[in-house]
Amino acid sequence: KQAMSADPNNIQQSPLPTPPLWRHALAMIYDTFLIIPLFMASTAFWVAFLGPTNDIKDPSVPHLLQWCSWLAILMGFFGLCWRRGGQTLGMQAWRIKLISAKEFAPPTWHQITLRVLAAFVSAAILGVGYLWRFAHPKRLYWHDNISKTRLVLLPKKERRSSSSLPK
């Protein structure tokens, strides 16, 4: 087995490869379809709690409250998934796992918070933080570097043949 470096700035190559961008993009799309209904439910809750509006220029949910709700949803969704097993449902479908680059274990809550916030900034500046992986020698995103985490591509699971199944 290959020894792993404890210095996150000097990460030796993991035995598991970094997933290609197309695979990660498809996992993000998959997860987006799970997150949008949560955003909608949060908005419905706040509209029900605060009351409807009579004018479209005067939203019933203040923008700051809406954004804070959405941030809490993102932190809860990704935080619980990544702490539990390093994968969201989209990541499971595409065999991608998030690990702490330092310990090669599930990320800490601190790392998750940094990663979610940095990923938002990476996307907000026209995706430059995502495109950074093409310039980085280990194909890491900005939010990977900032949070000291990395994505790995898991190997395919071996299928059991029908002859090896118990009768």
Coordinates of C-alpha atoms in Angstrom, one line a residue:
K1 CA 0.0 0.0 0.0
Q2 CA 1.1 3.5 -0.8
A3 CA 1.8 5.8 2.2
M4 CA -0.3 9.0 2.2
S5 CA 1.3 12.3 3.1
A6 CA -0.1 14.1 6.2
D7 CA 0.6 17.5 4.6
P8 CA -2.5 18.5 2.5
N9 CA -0.3 20.8 0.3
N10 CA 1.9 17.8 -0.6
I11 CA -0.8 15.2 -1.3
Q12 CA 0.6 12.1 -2.9
Q13 CA -1.6 10.6 -5.6
S14 CA -4.4 8.6 -4.1
P15 CA -4.8 5.1 -5.4
L16 CA -8.2 6.2 -6.5
P17 CA -8.3 8.6 -9.5
T18 CA -10.0 12.0 -9.7
P19 CA -13.4 11.7 -11.5
P20 CA -13.6 13.4 -14.9
L21 CA -15.4 16.7 -15.1
W22 CA -18.3 15.3 -17.1
R23 CA -19.0 12.7 -14.4
H24 CA -18.9 15.3 -11.6
A25 CA -21.2 17.6 -13.7
L26 CA -23.8 14.8 -14.1
A27 CA -23.7 14.1 -10.3
M28 CA -24.2 17.8 -9.6
I29 CA -27.2 17.9 -12.0
Y30 CA -28.6 14.8 -10.3
D31 CA -28.2 16.5 -6.8
T32 CA -29.8 19.7 -8.2
F33 CA -33.0 17.8 -8.9
L34 CA -33.0 16.8 -5.2
I35 CA -32.2 20.2 -3.8
I36 CA -34.7 22.3 -5.9
P37 CA -37.8 20.7 -4.2
L38 CA -36.2 21.4 -0.8
F39 CA -35.8 25.1 -1.8
M40 CA -39.4 25.1 -3.0
A41 CA -40.6 23.6 0.3
S42 CA -38.6 26.2 2.3
T43 CA -40.2 29.0 0.2
A44 CA -43.6 27.6 0.7
F45 CA -43.1 27.4 4.4
W46 CA -42.0 31.1 4.6
V47 CA -44.9 32.2 2.4
A48 CA -47.3 30.3 4.6
F49 CA -45.7 31.7 7.8
L50 CA -45.3 35.3 6.6
G51 CA -48.4 35.5 4.5
P52 CA -48.8 36.0 0.7
T53 CA -48.1 39.3 -1.0
N54 CA -50.4 41.5 -3.1
D55 CA -47.7 43.0 -5.3
I56 CA -44.9 41.2 -7.1
K57 CA -42.6 44.1 -6.4
D58 CA -43.0 43.4 -2.7
P59 CA -41.9 39.8 -2.0
S60 CA -43.5 38.1 1.0
V61 CA -40.2 36.5 1.9
P62 CA -37.3 38.9 2.5
H63 CA -34.3 38.1 0.3
L64 CA -31.9 37.7 3.2
L65 CA -34.2 35.2 4.9
Q66 CA -34.6 33.3 1.6
W67 CA -30.9 33.1 1.0
C68 CA -30.1 32.1 4.6
S69 CA -32.8 29.3 4.3
W70 CA -31.2 28.1 1.1
L71 CA -27.7 28.1 2.6
A72 CA -29.0 26.1 5.6
I73 CA -30.6 23.6 3.2
L74 CA -27.3 23.3 1.2
M75 CA -25.3 22.9 4.4
G76 CA -27.7 20.3 5.8
F77 CA -28.0 18.3 2.5
F78 CA -24.3 18.2 1.7
G79 CA -23.2 18.1 5.3
L80 CA -25.3 15.1 6.3
C81 CA -24.5 13.2 3.1
W82 CA -20.8 13.9 3.2
R83 CA -20.3 13.3 6.9
R84 CA -22.4 10.0 6.8
G85 CA -20.6 8.4 3.8
G86 CA -18.8 11.0 1.7
Q87 CA -21.5 10.8 -1.0
T88 CA -24.7 12.5 -2.0
L89 CA -27.2 10.4 -4.0
G90 CA -25.9 11.9 -7.3
M91 CA -22.4 11.0 -6.3
Q92 CA -23.4 7.5 -5.5
A93 CA -25.0 7.1 -8.9
W94 CA -21.7 8.2 -10.6
R95 CA -19.3 6.5 -8.1
I96 CA -17.8 9.7 -6.8
K97 CA -16.8 10.1 -3.2
L98 CA -15.6 13.2 -1.2
I99 CA -12.7 12.5 1.1
S100 CA -10.6 14.7 3.4
A101 CA -7.3 15.1 1.5
K102 CA -5.3 15.0 4.7
E103 CA -6.7 11.8 6.4
F104 CA -8.4 10.2 3.4
A105 CA -11.5 9.9 5.6
P106 CA -15.0 11.6 5.5
P107 CA -14.6 15.4 5.7
T108 CA -15.2 17.3 8.9
W109 CA -18.0 19.8 9.4
H110 CA -15.4 22.6 9.1
Q111 CA -14.2 21.2 5.8
I112 CA -17.8 20.9 4.6
T113 CA -18.6 24.5 5.5
L114 CA -15.6 25.8 3.7
R115 CA -16.3 23.6 0.7
V116 CA -19.9 24.7 0.3
L117 CA -19.1 28.4 0.7
A118 CA -16.1 28.2 -1.6
A119 CA -18.0 26.2 -4.2
F120 CA -20.7 28.9 -4.2
V121 CA -17.9 31.5 -4.8
S122 CA -16.4 29.3 -7.5
A123 CA -19.7 29.2 -9.4
A124 CA -20.5 32.9 -8.7
I125 CA -17.4 34.1 -10.5
L126 CA -18.5 32.5 -13.8
G127 CA -17.3 29.1 -12.9
V128 CA -13.7 30.0 -12.7
G129 CA -13.2 27.9 -9.5
Y130 CA -14.5 24.9 -11.4
L131 CA -12.4 25.5 -14.5
W132 CA -9.3 25.8 -12.2
R133 CA -9.1 22.0 -12.2
F134 CA -7.7 22.2 -15.8
A135 CA -4.8 24.3 -14.5
H136 CA -4.1 22.4 -11.3
P137 CA -1.6 19.5 -11.5
K138 CA -3.8 17.2 -9.4
R139 CA -7.1 18.4 -11.1
L140 CA -8.5 20.0 -7.9
Y141 CA -11.1 22.7 -7.8
W142 CA -10.7 25.9 -5.8
H143 CA -13.0 24.6 -3.2
D144 CA -11.0 21.4 -3.0
N145 CA -7.9 23.4 -2.2
I146 CA -9.6 25.7 0.3
S147 CA -11.4 22.9 2.2
K148 CA -8.5 20.4 1.9
T149 CA -10.8 17.8 0.4
R150 CA -10.9 16.0 -2.9
L151 CA -13.2 13.9 -5.0
V152 CA -12.2 10.3 -6.0
L153 CA -13.7 7.9 -8.5
L154 CA -14.7 4.7 -6.9
P155 CA -14.1 1.4 -8.7
K156 CA -17.0 -0.5 -10.2
K157 CA -18.5 -3.1 -7.9
E158 CA -18.2 -6.6 -9.1
R159 CA -21.5 -8.1 -10.2
R160 CA -22.4 -11.4 -8.7
S161 CA -23.2 -14.0 -11.4
S162 CA -26.5 -15.7 -11.2
S163 CA -24.7 -19.0 -10.6
S164 CA -23.1 -17.6 -7.4
L165 CA -26.4 -16.5 -5.9
P166 CA -27.8 -18.7 -3.0
K167 CA -30.7 -20.9 -4.0

